[in-house]
Amino acid sequence: MLRHAIAPPSGWTKAPHTVVRSRRMNSDAKVLLLYVQGLPDSAIDRPLGELARKLDMKGRAYQQGKKQLTEHGYFHEWRSQGDGGRWTTEQLLSSTPLTRDEARAVRAKLSPEAGQSEGREQPLCLPGAQCPTVGEPTSRPVGGYEPEEEHYEKNNPPNQPTEPAAPQSAPPPPPPPAPEPEPEGDPGEETPPPSPQLWRAERVLLSLRHSRRELLLGVGEARALAGKAARWLERGVTESDLRHALLAELPKDGVRSAFGFLGHRLTHKCPVPAAPAAPPEPPPPPVRALIVCTGTGTDAEEHIFRPLGDETECAECRRATAYASWMVDTDTYDFPPDMTWRQRIVAVAKADALRGRTA
């Protein structure tokens, strides 16, 4: 390492190597010692604490530096009481370590009056003799006190009965207690216990303080918010998701009121309830067995069909029956173009049968 140093012509302080290179004292103690040693004589009439404040050395740093200077003999302090009872404190800060006796000798040189006041003993003030104010002390009088019972008998003599006292009858029995009013509603109905979601929600709210101390809730506050938190659980939110929603994105300035913050978040961030499930589709009707259609005549070919209900004719035969009734009423044989040949044969046969029956 290269070093460049120029001795200043003025404004410098002599510092021994024992102070600068000491490992027992921290930098605050060294800077304070060198600062005071470099002050002029007109500026050292102040206490050490006031001089340390000019270096922005306060509180714990000053106390630690003063303690180290005292332990290594650089700083000494004396407290004495003057004639008027006023206490004074004298401080000595040396550039070399001194014992207590050496520091006392240096103090006597620098301040002879302080050395004389230390060796001078303060006169003791003994209490003076006092005389009693009036008369001489007398003994305490004894007697003349009557018990309280005697005073009571003298002031309140017992009443003498003039006639023999009648036998006292037994005291009347106490009246039966009034029946308690029954609660309104069904007498057999019991108060329903709290739902499981309530105590689960309360447990989640009380556990938030383990993650963030500012979200500490009392038992009463947690029970007041348990209803809002239980609404989340009823809508399908798990306990871990609820805890994450309450702890996520907290304010940068911190939470001032845990009860107000959690109540606002539980109310305004509550998830939307799920839509009700669609009702299930009804099962398909049972498949019926194939049956023979009764709409065909004796001469027509039989055919089978699968009924949907209790019908005995197939759809084509039912249409032919309806058209046959129309043919008899209108006395016509016009067929629609979409009518099959089987429906036409069946319709003509049924129309002839209806005509013969009406004739």
XYZ file of C-alpha atoms in Angstrom:
359
model
C 0.000 0.000 0.000
C 1.264 3.480 -0.855
C 0.974 6.284 1.693
C 1.087 10.060 1.239
C 1.055 12.313 4.327
C 1.751 16.050 4.750
C 2.163 17.425 8.257
C -0.265 20.330 8.733
C 1.352 23.592 9.824
C -1.531 24.323 12.204
C -4.831 22.927 13.449
C -3.517 19.482 14.407
C -3.796 17.276 17.490
C -1.153 15.000 18.972
C -2.484 11.466 19.226
C -0.396 8.672 20.800
C -0.251 5.331 19.017
C -1.634 3.605 22.110
C -4.903 5.427 21.477
C -5.079 5.209 17.690
C -4.027 1.542 17.491
C -5.901 0.329 20.549
C -8.170 -2.648 19.895
C -9.953 -2.379 23.228
C -11.762 0.850 22.359
C -14.138 1.433 19.489
C -13.984 4.293 17.019
C -16.510 6.411 18.965
C -14.328 6.400 22.078
C -11.199 7.281 20.074
C -12.873 10.095 18.124
C -14.343 11.551 21.317
C -10.948 11.500 23.069
C -9.114 13.124 20.158
C -11.872 15.706 19.653
C -11.749 16.901 23.263
C -7.927 16.925 23.314
C -7.886 19.197 20.263
C -10.272 21.810 21.701
C -8.937 25.165 22.978
C -8.999 25.932 26.684
C -12.000 28.244 26.288
C -14.194 25.420 24.992
C -13.590 22.728 27.626
C -15.797 24.234 30.339
C -18.694 22.031 29.226
C -19.563 18.462 30.219
C -18.459 15.548 28.076
C -22.005 14.693 27.008
C -22.583 18.169 25.549
C -19.293 17.980 23.618
C -20.254 14.536 22.295
C -23.573 15.882 20.964
C -21.610 18.212 18.681
C -20.245 15.053 17.030
C -23.812 13.671 16.713
C -22.854 11.051 19.283
C -25.906 10.335 21.438
C -27.586 7.633 23.407
C -26.069 4.184 23.289
C -22.991 5.213 21.273
C -22.029 7.903 23.803
C -22.603 5.667 26.813
C -20.507 2.879 25.288
C -17.638 5.244 24.403
C -17.668 6.845 27.863
C -17.634 3.417 29.498
C -14.592 2.289 27.498
C -12.677 5.505 28.240
C -13.428 5.057 31.952
C -12.385 1.397 32.012
C -9.008 2.114 30.360
C -8.176 5.122 32.557
C -8.645 7.943 30.070
C -11.723 9.430 31.739
C -12.306 10.174 35.441
C -15.272 11.764 37.180
C -15.867 13.121 40.709
C -19.095 14.170 42.397
C -19.098 16.323 45.524
C -21.584 18.283 47.610
C -20.925 21.874 48.560
C -21.753 23.780 51.720
C -25.229 24.682 50.505
C -26.058 21.043 49.669
C -25.611 21.500 45.926
C -23.939 18.666 44.023
C -21.205 19.373 41.474
C -19.491 17.054 38.980
C -15.904 17.405 37.720
C -14.553 15.467 34.743
C -11.000 14.794 33.602
C -10.085 13.452 30.156
C -6.430 12.516 29.690
C -4.489 11.577 26.555
C -2.695 8.825 28.535
C -4.247 6.264 30.873
C -4.109 7.277 34.560
C -4.877 5.479 37.772
C -7.323 6.907 40.273
C -4.555 8.366 42.441
C -2.697 9.833 39.440
C -5.917 11.381 38.179
C -6.569 12.866 41.634
C -3.087 14.426 41.619
C -3.612 15.899 38.141
C -6.952 17.274 39.302
C -5.296 18.949 42.292
C -2.784 20.647 39.963
C -5.336 21.840 37.450
C -7.966 22.860 40.044
C -6.524 23.431 43.538
C -9.903 24.401 44.945
C -11.365 21.082 43.861
C -8.574 19.187 45.636
C -9.119 21.136 48.855
C -12.883 20.604 48.773
C -12.369 16.890 48.312
C -10.098 16.544 51.361
C -12.241 18.799 53.538
C -14.775 16.996 55.665
C -18.293 18.337 55.791
C -19.472 19.294 59.322
C -22.166 17.079 60.697
C -25.371 18.789 61.756
C -26.623 17.120 64.932
C -30.211 17.561 66.060
C -30.665 19.986 68.969
C -32.394 19.301 72.269
C -36.071 20.170 72.383
C -38.340 20.703 75.388
C -41.959 19.573 75.598
C -44.398 22.254 74.605
C -46.630 22.247 77.682
C -46.269 20.457 80.991
C -44.578 17.173 81.641
C -45.301 13.754 80.209
C -48.008 11.860 82.087
C -49.045 8.232 82.149
C -51.998 6.977 80.152
C -55.259 6.743 82.156
C -56.686 3.252 82.588
C -60.336 2.336 83.319
C -63.614 4.191 82.947
C -64.562 2.309 79.815
C -67.869 0.495 79.695
C -68.567 -2.224 77.160
C -70.972 -1.488 74.371
C -73.406 -4.187 75.557
C -73.961 -2.459 78.908
C -74.751 0.851 77.229
C -77.252 -0.924 75.006
C -79.082 -2.577 77.923
C -79.235 0.718 79.844
C -80.697 2.672 76.951
C -82.998 -0.126 75.724
C -84.422 -2.132 78.676
C -86.110 -5.426 77.727
C -89.923 -5.367 77.483
C -91.544 -7.487 80.198
C -94.490 -9.549 78.870
C -97.784 -8.898 80.792
C -99.493 -12.087 79.582
C -98.125 -15.507 78.821
C -96.950 -15.608 75.304
C -99.123 -17.608 72.978
C -97.455 -20.530 71.294
C -96.087 -19.440 68.056
C -97.573 -21.126 65.060
C -95.435 -22.623 62.411
C -94.405 -20.126 59.752
C -96.483 -20.343 56.572
C -94.855 -22.284 53.778
C -93.141 -20.159 51.197
C -95.130 -19.572 48.023
C -94.254 -21.849 45.161
C -91.852 -20.324 42.688
C -93.473 -18.788 39.665
C -93.108 -20.924 36.571
C -90.519 -19.659 34.174
C -91.959 -18.371 30.915
C -91.510 -20.843 28.159
C -89.705 -19.620 25.078
C -91.779 -18.897 22.072
C -92.000 -21.488 19.366
C -92.085 -25.231 19.522
C -91.215 -26.434 23.076
C -89.422 -29.460 21.653
C -87.329 -27.385 19.290
C -83.695 -26.958 20.353
C -81.272 -24.239 19.424
C -79.295 -25.530 16.474
C -75.557 -25.837 17.099
C -73.218 -23.622 15.109
C -72.374 -24.935 11.693
C -68.938 -26.478 11.100
C -68.097 -23.621 8.736
C -68.306 -21.114 11.622
C -65.645 -22.688 13.810
C -63.503 -23.462 10.751
C -63.717 -19.804 9.708
C -62.914 -18.628 13.242
C -59.894 -20.923 13.332
C -58.613 -19.457 10.038
C -59.051 -15.875 11.298
C -57.204 -16.563 14.553
C -54.327 -18.249 12.671
C -53.554 -15.134 10.588
C -51.429 -13.680 13.399
C -48.850 -16.435 12.863
C -48.172 -15.082 9.347
C -48.545 -11.316 10.002
C -48.508 -9.902 13.523
C -50.497 -6.869 12.404
C -53.511 -9.131 11.696
C -53.885 -10.122 15.351
C -57.563 -10.556 16.306
C -59.198 -11.096 19.645
C -61.599 -13.972 20.242
C -64.605 -11.639 20.158
C -63.463 -9.984 16.938
C -62.846 -13.348 15.281
C -66.345 -14.550 16.234
C -67.854 -11.343 14.848
C -66.143 -11.938 11.481
C -66.675 -15.711 11.424
C -70.089 -15.336 9.759
C -68.621 -13.458 6.785
C -65.737 -15.923 6.480
C -68.093 -18.916 6.721
C -69.925 -17.565 3.663
C -66.706 -18.130 1.685
C -66.467 -21.736 2.869
C -70.108 -22.362 2.005
C -69.395 -21.229 -1.559
C -66.699 -23.854 -2.098
C -63.568 -21.944 -0.999
C -61.065 -24.044 0.960
C -59.399 -22.897 4.178
C -56.006 -22.470 2.486
C -57.553 -20.375 -0.314
C -59.362 -18.209 2.249
C -56.132 -17.642 4.184
C -54.281 -16.758 0.968
C -57.009 -14.279 -0.065
C -56.802 -12.489 3.304
C -52.980 -12.305 3.341
C -52.372 -11.377 -0.315
C -51.491 -7.804 -1.351
C -51.498 -6.138 2.064
C -51.118 -2.323 2.191
C -47.532 -1.052 1.985
C -48.058 1.253 4.969
C -49.291 -1.643 7.108
C -52.691 -2.480 8.537
C -53.971 0.001 11.123
C -57.033 -1.999 12.207
C -57.033 -5.763 11.657
C -60.767 -6.011 12.379
C -61.731 -3.288 9.883
C -59.340 -4.470 7.160
C -60.425 -8.132 7.320
C -64.111 -7.191 7.504
C -63.803 -5.009 4.385
C -61.925 -7.702 2.475
C -64.342 -10.482 3.479
C -67.304 -8.393 2.333
C -66.024 -6.985 -0.971
C -64.015 -10.001 -2.169
C -66.589 -12.672 -1.412
C -66.858 -15.007 -4.431
C -70.061 -15.231 -6.438
C -72.195 -18.240 -5.479
C -72.095 -21.077 -7.974
C -75.055 -21.441 -10.319
C -77.502 -24.177 -9.324
C -76.976 -27.441 -11.123
C -79.386 -28.247 -13.924
C -81.963 -30.885 -13.046
C -81.136 -34.312 -14.454
C -82.921 -35.338 -17.621
C -85.739 -37.786 -17.101
C -84.888 -41.344 -18.047
C -86.136 -42.463 -21.455
C -89.402 -44.376 -21.504
C -89.062 -48.132 -21.397
C -88.931 -49.901 -24.720
C -92.128 -51.883 -25.226
C -92.394 -55.215 -26.993
C -93.610 -55.570 -30.584
C -97.343 -56.285 -30.981
C -99.657 -57.067 -33.934
C -101.622 -54.114 -35.256
C -105.403 -54.572 -34.894
C -106.261 -51.952 -37.481
C -105.889 -54.272 -40.460
C -108.852 -56.194 -41.752
C -109.112 -59.932 -42.086
C -108.046 -59.844 -45.735
C -105.110 -57.489 -45.272
C -101.657 -58.653 -44.361
C -100.822 -58.528 -40.668
C -97.992 -56.350 -39.518
C -96.415 -55.570 -36.196
C -95.305 -52.305 -34.546
C -93.792 -51.056 -31.254
C -96.336 -49.020 -29.260
C -95.384 -45.904 -27.299
C -98.309 -46.144 -24.900
C -101.468 -48.231 -24.713
C -102.419 -47.912 -28.401
C -103.294 -51.092 -30.332
C -103.029 -49.672 -33.865
C -99.992 -48.388 -35.646
C -99.720 -44.804 -36.818
C -100.649 -45.635 -40.416
C -103.779 -47.518 -39.381
C -104.851 -44.757 -37.044
C -104.464 -42.254 -39.900
C -106.454 -44.547 -42.195
C -109.219 -44.815 -39.582
C -109.436 -41.056 -39.260
C -109.476 -40.629 -43.037
C -112.180 -43.312 -43.374
C -114.423 -41.367 -41.019
C -113.809 -38.264 -43.132
C -114.667 -40.174 -46.347
C -117.976 -41.369 -44.888
C -118.893 -37.885 -43.731
C -117.983 -36.201 -47.040
C -118.833 -39.166 -49.383
C -115.613 -38.780 -51.353
C -112.653 -40.964 -52.270
C -109.961 -38.357 -52.707
C -106.651 -39.362 -51.143
C -103.784 -37.052 -50.278
C -100.632 -37.562 -52.307
C -98.480 -38.566 -49.301
C -100.828 -41.448 -48.364
C -99.314 -44.900 -48.968
C -101.112 -47.662 -50.774
C -101.600 -49.625 -47.562
C -103.223 -46.632 -45.870
C -105.531 -46.149 -48.887
C -106.616 -49.846 -48.860
C -107.233 -49.771 -45.142
C -109.105 -46.448 -45.385
C -111.400 -47.753 -48.151
C -112.071 -50.962 -46.237
C -112.903 -49.101 -43.066
C -115.034 -46.576 -44.938
C -117.064 -49.419 -46.543
C -117.441 -51.044 -43.158
C -118.692 -47.794 -41.669
C -121.171 -47.281 -44.503
C -122.549 -50.800 -44.131
C -122.846 -50.303 -40.398
C -124.741 -47.043 -40.769
C -126.976 -48.454 -43.495
